[in-house]
Coordinates of C-alpha atoms and ligand atoms in Angstrom, one line a residue:
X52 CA 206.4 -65.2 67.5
X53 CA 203.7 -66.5 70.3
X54 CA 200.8 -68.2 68.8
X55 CA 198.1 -67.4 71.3
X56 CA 194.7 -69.3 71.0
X57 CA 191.7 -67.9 73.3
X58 CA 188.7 -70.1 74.0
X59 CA 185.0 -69.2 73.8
X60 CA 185.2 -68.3 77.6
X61 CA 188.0 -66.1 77.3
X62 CA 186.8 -64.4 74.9
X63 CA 183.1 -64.4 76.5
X64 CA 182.0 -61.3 77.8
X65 CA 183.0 -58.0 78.8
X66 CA 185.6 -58.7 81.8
X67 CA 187.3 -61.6 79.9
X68 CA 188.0 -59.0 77.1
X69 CA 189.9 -57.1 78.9
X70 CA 191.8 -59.7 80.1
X71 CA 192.4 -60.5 76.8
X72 CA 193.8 -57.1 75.8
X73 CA 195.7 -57.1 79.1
X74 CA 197.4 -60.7 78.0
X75 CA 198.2 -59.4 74.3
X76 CA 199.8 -56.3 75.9
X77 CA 202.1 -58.2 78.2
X78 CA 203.5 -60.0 75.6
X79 CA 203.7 -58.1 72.5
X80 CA 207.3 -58.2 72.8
X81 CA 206.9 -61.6 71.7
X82 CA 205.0 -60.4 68.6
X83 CA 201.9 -62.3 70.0
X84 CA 199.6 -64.2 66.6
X85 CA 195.8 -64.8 68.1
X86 CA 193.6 -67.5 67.0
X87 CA 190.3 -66.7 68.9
X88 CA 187.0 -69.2 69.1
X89 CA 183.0 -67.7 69.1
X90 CA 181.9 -65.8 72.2
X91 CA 181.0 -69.1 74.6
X92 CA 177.2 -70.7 73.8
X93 CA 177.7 -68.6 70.4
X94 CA 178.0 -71.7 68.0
X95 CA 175.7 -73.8 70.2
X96 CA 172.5 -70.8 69.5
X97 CA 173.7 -71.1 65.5
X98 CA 173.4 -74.9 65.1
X99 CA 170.1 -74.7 67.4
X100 CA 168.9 -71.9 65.3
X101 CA 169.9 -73.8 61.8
X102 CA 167.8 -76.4 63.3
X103 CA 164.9 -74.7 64.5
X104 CA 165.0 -73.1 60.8
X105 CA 164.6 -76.5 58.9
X106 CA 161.6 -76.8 61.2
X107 CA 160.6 -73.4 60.5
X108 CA 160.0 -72.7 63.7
X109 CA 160.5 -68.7 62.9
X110 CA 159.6 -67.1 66.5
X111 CA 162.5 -69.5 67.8
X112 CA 165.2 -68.0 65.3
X113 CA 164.2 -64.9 65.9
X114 CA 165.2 -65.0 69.3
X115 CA 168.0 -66.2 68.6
X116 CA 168.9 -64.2 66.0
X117 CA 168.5 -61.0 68.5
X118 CA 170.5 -62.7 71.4
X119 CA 173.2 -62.9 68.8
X120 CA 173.0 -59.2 68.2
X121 CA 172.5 -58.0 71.6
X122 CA 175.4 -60.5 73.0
X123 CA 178.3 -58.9 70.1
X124 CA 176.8 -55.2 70.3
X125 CA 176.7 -54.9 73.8
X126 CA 180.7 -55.6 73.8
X127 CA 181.0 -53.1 71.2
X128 CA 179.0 -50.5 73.4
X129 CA 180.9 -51.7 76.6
X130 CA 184.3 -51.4 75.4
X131 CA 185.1 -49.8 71.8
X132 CA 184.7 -46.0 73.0
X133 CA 185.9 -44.2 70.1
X134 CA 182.8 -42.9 68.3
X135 CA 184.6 -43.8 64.6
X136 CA 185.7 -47.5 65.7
X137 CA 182.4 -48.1 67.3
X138 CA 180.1 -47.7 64.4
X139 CA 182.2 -49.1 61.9
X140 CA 182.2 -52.1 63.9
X141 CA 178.9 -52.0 64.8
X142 CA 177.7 -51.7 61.3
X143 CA 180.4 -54.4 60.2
X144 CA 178.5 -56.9 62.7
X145 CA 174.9 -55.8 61.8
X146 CA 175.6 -56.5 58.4
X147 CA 176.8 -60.1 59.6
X148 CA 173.8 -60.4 61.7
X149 CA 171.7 -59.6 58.7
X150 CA 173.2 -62.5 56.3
X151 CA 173.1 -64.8 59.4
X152 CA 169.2 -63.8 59.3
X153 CA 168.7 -64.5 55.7
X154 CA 170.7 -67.8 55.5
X155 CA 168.2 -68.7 58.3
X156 CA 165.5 -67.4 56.1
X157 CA 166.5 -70.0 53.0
X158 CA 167.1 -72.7 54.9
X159 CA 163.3 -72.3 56.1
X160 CA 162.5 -71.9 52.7
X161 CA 164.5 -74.8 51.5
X162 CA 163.6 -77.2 54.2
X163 CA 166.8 -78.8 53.7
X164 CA 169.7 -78.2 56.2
X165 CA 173.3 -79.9 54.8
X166 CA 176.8 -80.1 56.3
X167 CA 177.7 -77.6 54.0
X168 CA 175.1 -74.8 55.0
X169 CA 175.5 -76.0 59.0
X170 CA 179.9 -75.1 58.2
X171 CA 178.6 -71.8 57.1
X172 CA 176.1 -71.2 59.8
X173 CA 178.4 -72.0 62.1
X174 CA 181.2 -69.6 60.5
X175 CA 179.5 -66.4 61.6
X176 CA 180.6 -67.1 65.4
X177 CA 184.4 -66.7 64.9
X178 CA 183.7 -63.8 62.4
X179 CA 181.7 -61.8 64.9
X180 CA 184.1 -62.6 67.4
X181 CA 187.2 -61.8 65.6
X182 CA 186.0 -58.4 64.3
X183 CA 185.4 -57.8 67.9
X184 CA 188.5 -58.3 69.7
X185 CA 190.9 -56.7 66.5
X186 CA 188.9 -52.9 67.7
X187 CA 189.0 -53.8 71.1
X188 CA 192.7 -54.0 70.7
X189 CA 193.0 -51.4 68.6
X190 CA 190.8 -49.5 71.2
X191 CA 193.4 -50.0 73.4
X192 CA 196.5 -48.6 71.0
X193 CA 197.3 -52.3 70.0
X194 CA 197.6 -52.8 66.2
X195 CA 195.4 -55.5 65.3
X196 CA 193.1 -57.3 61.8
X197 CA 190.9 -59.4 61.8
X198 CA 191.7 -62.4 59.4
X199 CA 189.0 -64.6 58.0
X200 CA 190.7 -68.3 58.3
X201 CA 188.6 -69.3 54.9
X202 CA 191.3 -67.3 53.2
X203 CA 194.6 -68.9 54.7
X204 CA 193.2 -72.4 56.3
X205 CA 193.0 -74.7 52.9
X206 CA 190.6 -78.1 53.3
X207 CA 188.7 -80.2 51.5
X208 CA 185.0 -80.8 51.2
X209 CA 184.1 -82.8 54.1
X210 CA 181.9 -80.4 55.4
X211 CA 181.6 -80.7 59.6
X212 CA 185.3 -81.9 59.8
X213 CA 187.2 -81.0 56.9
X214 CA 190.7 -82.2 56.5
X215 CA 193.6 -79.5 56.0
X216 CA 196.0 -79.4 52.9
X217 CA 199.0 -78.2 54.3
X218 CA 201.0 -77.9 51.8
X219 CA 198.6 -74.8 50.7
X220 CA 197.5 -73.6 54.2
X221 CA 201.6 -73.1 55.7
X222 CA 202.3 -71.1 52.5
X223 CA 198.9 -68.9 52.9
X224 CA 199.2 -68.2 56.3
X225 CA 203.3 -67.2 56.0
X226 CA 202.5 -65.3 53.1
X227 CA 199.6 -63.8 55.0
X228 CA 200.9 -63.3 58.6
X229 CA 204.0 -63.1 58.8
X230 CA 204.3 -60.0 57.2
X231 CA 201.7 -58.7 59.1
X232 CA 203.5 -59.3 62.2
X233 CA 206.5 -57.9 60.9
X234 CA 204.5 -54.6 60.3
X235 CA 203.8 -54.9 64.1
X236 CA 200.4 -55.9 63.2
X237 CA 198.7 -58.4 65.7
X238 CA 196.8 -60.8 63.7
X239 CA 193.1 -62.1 64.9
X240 CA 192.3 -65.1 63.3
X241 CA 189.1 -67.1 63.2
X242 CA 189.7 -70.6 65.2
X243 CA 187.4 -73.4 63.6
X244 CA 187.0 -72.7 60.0
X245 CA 188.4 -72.9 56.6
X246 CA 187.4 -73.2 53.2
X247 CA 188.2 -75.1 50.2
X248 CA 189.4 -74.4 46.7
X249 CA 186.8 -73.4 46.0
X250 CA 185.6 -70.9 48.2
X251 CA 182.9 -73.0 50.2
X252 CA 183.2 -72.8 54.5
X253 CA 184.4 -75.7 56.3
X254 CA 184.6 -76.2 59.6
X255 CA 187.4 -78.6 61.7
X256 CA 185.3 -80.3 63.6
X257 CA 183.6 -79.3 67.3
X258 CA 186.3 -77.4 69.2
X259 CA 188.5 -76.9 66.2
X260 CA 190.1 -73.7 67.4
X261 CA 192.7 -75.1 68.8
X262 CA 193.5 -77.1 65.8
X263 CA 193.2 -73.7 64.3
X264 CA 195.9 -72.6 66.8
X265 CA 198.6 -75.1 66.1
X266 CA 198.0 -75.2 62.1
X267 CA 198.9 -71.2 62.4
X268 CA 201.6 -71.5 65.2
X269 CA 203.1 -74.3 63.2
X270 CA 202.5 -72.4 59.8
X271 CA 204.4 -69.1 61.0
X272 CA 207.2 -71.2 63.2
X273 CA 205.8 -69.9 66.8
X274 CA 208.2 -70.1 69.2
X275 CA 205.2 -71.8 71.4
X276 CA 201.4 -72.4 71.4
X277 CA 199.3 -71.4 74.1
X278 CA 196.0 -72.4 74.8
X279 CA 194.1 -70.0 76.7
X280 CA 191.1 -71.1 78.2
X281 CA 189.2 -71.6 81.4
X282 CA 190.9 -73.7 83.7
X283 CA 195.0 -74.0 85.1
X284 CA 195.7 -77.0 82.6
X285 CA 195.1 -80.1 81.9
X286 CA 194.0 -82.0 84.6
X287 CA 194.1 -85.8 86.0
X288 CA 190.4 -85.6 85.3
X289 CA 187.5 -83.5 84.2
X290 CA 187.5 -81.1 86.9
X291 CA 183.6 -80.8 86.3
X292 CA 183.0 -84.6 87.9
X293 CA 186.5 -85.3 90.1
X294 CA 186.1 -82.5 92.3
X295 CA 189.8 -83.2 93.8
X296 CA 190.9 -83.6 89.8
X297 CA 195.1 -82.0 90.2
X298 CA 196.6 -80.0 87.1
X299 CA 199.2 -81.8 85.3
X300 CA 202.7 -79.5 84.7
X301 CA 203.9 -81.9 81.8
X302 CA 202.6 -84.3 79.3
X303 CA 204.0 -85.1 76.1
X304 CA 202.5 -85.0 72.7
X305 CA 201.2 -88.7 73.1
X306 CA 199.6 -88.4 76.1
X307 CA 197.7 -85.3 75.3
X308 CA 196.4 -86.8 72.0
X309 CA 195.5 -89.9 73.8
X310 CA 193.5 -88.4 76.3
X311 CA 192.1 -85.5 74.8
X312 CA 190.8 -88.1 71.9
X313 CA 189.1 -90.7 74.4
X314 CA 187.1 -87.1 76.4
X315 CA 189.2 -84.5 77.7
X316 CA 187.8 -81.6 76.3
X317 CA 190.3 -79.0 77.0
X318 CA 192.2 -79.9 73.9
X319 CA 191.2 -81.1 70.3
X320 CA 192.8 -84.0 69.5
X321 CA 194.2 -82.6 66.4
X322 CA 196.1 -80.3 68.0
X323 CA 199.1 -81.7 68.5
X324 CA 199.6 -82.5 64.8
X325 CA 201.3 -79.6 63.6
X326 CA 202.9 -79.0 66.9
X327 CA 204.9 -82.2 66.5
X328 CA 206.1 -81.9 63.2
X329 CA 207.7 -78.7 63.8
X330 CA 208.4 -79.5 67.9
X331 CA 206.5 -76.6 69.1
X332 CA 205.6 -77.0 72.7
X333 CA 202.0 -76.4 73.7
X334 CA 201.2 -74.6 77.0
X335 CA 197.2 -74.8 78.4
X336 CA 197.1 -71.4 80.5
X337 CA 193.8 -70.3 82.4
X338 CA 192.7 -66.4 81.4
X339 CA 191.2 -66.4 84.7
X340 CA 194.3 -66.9 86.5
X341 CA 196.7 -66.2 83.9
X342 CA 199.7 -66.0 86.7
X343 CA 199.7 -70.3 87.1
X344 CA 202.3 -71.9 85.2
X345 CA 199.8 -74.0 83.1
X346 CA 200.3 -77.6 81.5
X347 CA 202.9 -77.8 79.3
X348 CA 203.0 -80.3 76.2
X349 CA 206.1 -81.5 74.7
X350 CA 208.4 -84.3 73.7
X351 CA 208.9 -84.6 77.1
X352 CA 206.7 -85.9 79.9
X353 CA 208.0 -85.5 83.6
X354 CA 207.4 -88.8 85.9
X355 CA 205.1 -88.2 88.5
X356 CA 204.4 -90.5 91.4
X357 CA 202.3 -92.0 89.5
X358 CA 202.8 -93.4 85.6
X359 CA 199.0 -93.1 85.2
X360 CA 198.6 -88.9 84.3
X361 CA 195.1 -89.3 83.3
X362 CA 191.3 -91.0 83.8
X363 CA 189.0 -89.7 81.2
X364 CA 185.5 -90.7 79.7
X365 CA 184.0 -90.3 76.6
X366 CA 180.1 -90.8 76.6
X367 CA 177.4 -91.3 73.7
X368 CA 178.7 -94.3 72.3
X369 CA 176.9 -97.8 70.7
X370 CA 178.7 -101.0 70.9
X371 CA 177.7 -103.0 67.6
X372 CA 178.4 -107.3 68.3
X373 CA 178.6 -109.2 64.9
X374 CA 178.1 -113.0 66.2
X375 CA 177.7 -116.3 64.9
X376 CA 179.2 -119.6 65.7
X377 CA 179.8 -119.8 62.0
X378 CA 182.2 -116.6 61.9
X379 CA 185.1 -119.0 63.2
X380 CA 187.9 -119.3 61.5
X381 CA 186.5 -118.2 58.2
X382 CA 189.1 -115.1 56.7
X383 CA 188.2 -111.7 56.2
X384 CA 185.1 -110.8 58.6
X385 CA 186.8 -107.9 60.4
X386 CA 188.1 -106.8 56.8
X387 CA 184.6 -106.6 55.3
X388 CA 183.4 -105.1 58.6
X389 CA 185.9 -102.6 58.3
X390 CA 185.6 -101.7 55.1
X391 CA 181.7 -101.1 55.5
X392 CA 182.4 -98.7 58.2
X393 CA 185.1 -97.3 56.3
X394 CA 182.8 -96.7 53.4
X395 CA 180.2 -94.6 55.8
X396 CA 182.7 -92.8 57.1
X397 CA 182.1 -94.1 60.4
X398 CA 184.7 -93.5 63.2
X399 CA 185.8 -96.9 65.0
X400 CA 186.5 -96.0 68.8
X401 CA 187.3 -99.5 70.0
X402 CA 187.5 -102.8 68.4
X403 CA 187.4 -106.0 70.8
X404 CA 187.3 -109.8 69.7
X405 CA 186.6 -112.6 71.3
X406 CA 189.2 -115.3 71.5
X407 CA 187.0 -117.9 70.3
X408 CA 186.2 -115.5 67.3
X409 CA 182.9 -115.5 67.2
X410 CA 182.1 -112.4 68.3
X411 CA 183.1 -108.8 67.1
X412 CA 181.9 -105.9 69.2
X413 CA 183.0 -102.2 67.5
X414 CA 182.1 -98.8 69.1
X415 CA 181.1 -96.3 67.5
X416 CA 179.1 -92.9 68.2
X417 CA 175.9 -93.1 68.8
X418 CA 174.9 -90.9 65.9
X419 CA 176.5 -92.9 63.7
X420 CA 175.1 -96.3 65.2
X421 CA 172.0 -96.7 63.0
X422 CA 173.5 -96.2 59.9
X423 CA 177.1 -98.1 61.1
X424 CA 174.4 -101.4 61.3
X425 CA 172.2 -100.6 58.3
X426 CA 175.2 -101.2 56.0
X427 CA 176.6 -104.0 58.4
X428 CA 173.5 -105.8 57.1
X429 CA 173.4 -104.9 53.8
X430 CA 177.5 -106.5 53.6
X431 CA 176.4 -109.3 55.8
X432 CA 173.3 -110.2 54.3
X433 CA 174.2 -113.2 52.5
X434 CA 176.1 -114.5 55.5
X435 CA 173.1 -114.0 58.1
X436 CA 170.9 -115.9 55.7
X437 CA 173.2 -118.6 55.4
X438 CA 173.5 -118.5 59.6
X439 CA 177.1 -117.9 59.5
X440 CA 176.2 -114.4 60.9
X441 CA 173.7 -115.4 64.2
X442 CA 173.0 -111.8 65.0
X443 CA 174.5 -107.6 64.6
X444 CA 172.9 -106.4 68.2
X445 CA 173.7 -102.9 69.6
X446 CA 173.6 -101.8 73.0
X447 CA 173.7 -98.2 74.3
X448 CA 174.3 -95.5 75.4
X449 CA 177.7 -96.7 76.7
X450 CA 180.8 -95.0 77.7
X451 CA 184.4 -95.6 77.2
X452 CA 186.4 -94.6 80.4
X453 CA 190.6 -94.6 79.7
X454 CA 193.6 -94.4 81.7
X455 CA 196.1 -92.4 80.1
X456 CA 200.1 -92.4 80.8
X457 CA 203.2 -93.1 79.0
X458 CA 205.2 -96.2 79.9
X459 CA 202.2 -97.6 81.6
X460 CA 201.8 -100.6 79.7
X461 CA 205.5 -101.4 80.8
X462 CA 204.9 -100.9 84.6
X463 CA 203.5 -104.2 86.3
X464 CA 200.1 -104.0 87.7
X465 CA 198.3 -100.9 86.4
X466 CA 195.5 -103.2 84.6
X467 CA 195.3 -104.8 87.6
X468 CA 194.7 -101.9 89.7
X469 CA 192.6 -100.0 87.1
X470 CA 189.9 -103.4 87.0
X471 CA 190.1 -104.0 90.7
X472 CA 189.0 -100.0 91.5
X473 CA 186.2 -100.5 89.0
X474 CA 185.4 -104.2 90.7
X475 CA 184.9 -102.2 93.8
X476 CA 183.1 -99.7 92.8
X477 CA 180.3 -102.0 91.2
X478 CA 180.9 -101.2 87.9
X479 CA 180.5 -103.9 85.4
X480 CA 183.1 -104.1 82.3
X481 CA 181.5 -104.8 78.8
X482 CA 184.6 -105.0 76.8
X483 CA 188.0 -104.0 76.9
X484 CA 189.6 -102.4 74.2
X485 CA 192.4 -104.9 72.5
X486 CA 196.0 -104.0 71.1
X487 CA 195.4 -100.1 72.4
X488 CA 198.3 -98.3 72.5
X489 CA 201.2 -98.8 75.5
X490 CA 200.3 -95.7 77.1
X491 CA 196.3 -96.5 77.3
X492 CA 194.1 -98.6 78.8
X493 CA 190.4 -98.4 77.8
X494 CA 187.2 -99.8 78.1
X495 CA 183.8 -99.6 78.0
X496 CA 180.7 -99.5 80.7
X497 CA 177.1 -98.5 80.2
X498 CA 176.9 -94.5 80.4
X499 CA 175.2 -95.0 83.7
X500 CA 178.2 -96.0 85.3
X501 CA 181.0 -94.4 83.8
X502 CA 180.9 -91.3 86.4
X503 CA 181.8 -93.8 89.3
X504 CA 184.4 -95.8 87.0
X505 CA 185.9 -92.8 86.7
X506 CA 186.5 -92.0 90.2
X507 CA 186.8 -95.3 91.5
X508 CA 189.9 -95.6 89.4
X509 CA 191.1 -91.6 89.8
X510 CA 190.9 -92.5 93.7
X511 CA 193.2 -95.8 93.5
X512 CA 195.9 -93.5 91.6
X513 CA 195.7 -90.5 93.0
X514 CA 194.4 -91.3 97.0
X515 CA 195.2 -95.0 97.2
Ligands
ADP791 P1 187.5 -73.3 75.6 O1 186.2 -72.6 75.4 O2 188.6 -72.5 76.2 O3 188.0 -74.0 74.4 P2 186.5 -75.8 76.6 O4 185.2 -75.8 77.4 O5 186.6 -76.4 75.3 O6 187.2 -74.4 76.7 O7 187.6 -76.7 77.5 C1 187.9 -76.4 78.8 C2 187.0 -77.3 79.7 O8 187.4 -78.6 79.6 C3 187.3 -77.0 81.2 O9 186.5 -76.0 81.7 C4 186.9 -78.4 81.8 O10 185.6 -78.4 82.4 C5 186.9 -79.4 80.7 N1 187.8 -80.5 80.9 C6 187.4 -81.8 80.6 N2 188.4 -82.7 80.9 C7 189.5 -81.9 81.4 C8 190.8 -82.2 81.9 N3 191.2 -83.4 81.9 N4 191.5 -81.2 82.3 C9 191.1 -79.9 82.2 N5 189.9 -79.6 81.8 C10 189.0 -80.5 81.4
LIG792 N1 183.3 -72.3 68.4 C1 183.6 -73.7 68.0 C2 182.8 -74.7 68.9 O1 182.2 -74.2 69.8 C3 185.0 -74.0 68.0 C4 185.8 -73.8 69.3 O2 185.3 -73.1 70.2 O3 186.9 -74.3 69.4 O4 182.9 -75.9 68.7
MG793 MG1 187.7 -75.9 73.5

């Protein structure tokens, strides 16, 4: 089997399509499993619209709510031609539409917008979608269904980025697909969401179809997983700010994870999870020029001229500094802080200590900033009125900027270079991320700047 994930671009409008049904056609042989995103912009107009309806700002939804239908039923006019196909799936989508409308409707009602309605807001993109491309393919003589990932993708509750049970989801989605595919079936599956015992949608998270991808290549033992999306591979930077960014052929596991979680967005992070445990390579391949080899992703990373593979940036981040001349020596400060944020859920992008110990900087997300330091007091409070604790100040919006290869940290004089380019460039370091893993070097500088740390150092690797 091929495990086939296509992107919200790919699957985008009409001419993408049809490139779609003209990739699943070239490799049926290979009894092709598709994991397919939203139509692009799709699940940006649903959380906009969710938001416009807890303001109840009702002429804005209804725009929406009619792009959304014109956008999916003009690519039912455009390319399902049969006259039986076309209005069962245009009734199939108006009746989505619909619900989409009247969960709009409540929430307006309700004033009250939660991470669980948002996850099934959000849901109806990769529904529409799906239903879509199974009768395009079909239109076409291709044997497809659309599969609803809340039936086969198991989480829990964590509404916004639920976390899979495995155990559950590889035995739904073998039990599910597999025989599908031996039927000669091509499966459509919804990328991005879930659902939990008990029924309620989840999402995985912004991006999550390609998670969605490798959770159902791993779960039906895909032979590989390929990424289909917008650009030849991964690349030695975003290709949107480095215009002479160069598409990598190899990475390994590690290094995609690494830099995909510090700002590359062409893969989730999560992706490589269930690739690893069953050693499933990962191939990146562009619909737009699906003849290029791609980026492939394995246990194996090929040594180019240079060890560094990767500059990438991640913007929208606070750094939090917990200070006091008191906080020397004494045990368990970065415990309690940890544990605070731990409580709030709050995801730690970068921890950096002083050597003299008395000051702790942490970086979160922005959107997580205010509360991060509202329960950083509340822990702290005894110790700021006894002056142990000077201050908790933030400072944003910053960026982290990383340098991504393996068996950097082992080759002499890549820090060196890295801090020199950025020296040069005028850039000024605020912190550098301690004990980061051996293939990684990261650290932070205000937002402002971060678009010419970025090529200052891309230009000492990749020109210099
Ligand atoms: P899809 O809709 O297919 O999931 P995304 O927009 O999520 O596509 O991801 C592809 C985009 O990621 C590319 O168009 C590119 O602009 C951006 N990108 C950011 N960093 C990189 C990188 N290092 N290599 C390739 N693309 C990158
Ligand atoms: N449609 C979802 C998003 O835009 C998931 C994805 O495309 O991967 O985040
Ligand atoms: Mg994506």
């Amino acid at each position: 089997m091929l495990t086939m994930k296509f992107g919200g671009t790919s699957v985008g409008d009409v001419l993408r399509l049809q490139e779609v049904v003209s990739i699943v056609k070239t490799f049926l042989p290979e009894e092709p499993v598709i994991v397919a995103s939203a139509m692009s912009g799709v699940t940006n107009i649903l959380l906009d619209s969710a938001q416009r309806a807890v303001e109840r700002n009702s002429d804005a939804v209804a725009r929406n709510v009619q792009t959304l239908r014109d956008k999916h039923l003009a690519i039912a006019h455009a390319l399902v031609h049969d006259d039986n196909r076309k209005a069962r799936l245009i009734a199939q989508q108006e009746v989505l539409i619909d619900e989409l409308a009247n969960l709009f409707h409540g929430v307006a009602l309700l004033k009250e917008l939660s991470p669980r309605s948002l996850d099934a807001i959000a849901s109806f993109g990769e529904i529409l979608s799906c239903n879509q491309i199974s009768a395009i393919l079909e239109e076409s003589g291709i044997p497809a269904q659309a599969i609803d990932a809340r039936t086969i993708i198991r989480t829990d509750d964590h509404f916004g980025e639920a976390a899979v049970d495995f155990a559950v989801t590889n035995r739904l989605v073998s039990d599910l697909l597999v025989p599908l595919v031996g039927r000669k079936i091509v499966p459509v599956v919804t990328g991005f969401i879930a659902g939990t015992e008990d029924g309620l949608t989840t999402t995985l998270g912004r991006s999550g179809s390609d998670y969605t991808g490798s959770i159902v290549g791993a779960a039906v033992d895909s032979g590989e997983i390929w990424i289909w999306t917008d650009v030849d591979g991964v690349m030695s930077a975003d290709p949107r700010s480095i215009k002479n960014a160069a598409v990598l052929p190899e990475l390994s596991y590690r290094e995609a994870a690494e830099m995909s979680y510090f700002g590359a967005k062409v893969i989730h992070p999560k992706t490589m999870v269930p690739a690893i445990e069953k050693n499933i390579p990962i191939r990146i391949k562009n619909t737009f020029n699906p003849g290029a080899p791609g980026t492939l992703i394995s246990t194996k990373t090929q040594s180019t001229a240079s060890v560094v593979k990767t500059v990438t940036s991640i913007d929208n981040l606070s750094i939090i500094s917990i200070e006091g001349n008191g906080m020397v020596g004494v045990p368990g400060i970065s415990a309690r802080i940890f544990s605070a944020l731990a409580r709030m859920r709050v995801n730690v992008m970068m921890i950096s200590q002083a050597s003299s110990e008395h000051n702790v900087c942490i970086v979160v997300p922005k959107s997580d900033c205010e509360r991060a330091v509202k329960e950083l007091r509340n822990e702290f409070e005894i110790d700021i009125a006894k002056k142990i604790i000077d201050d908790i100040g933030v400072q944003e919006p910053m960026s982290i900027v990383a340098v991504v290869g393996e068996g950097m940290r082992g080759t002499w004089g890549i820090a060196g270079k890295t801090f020199d380019a950025v020296a040069r460039a005028h850039v000024n370091i605020v912190a550098i991320a301690q004990g980061s893993s051996e293939l990684n070097i990261s650290f932070l500088v205000e937002q402002k700047e971060a678009a010419a740390a970025v090529q200052a150092v891309h230009d000492a690797f990749y020109i210099g």
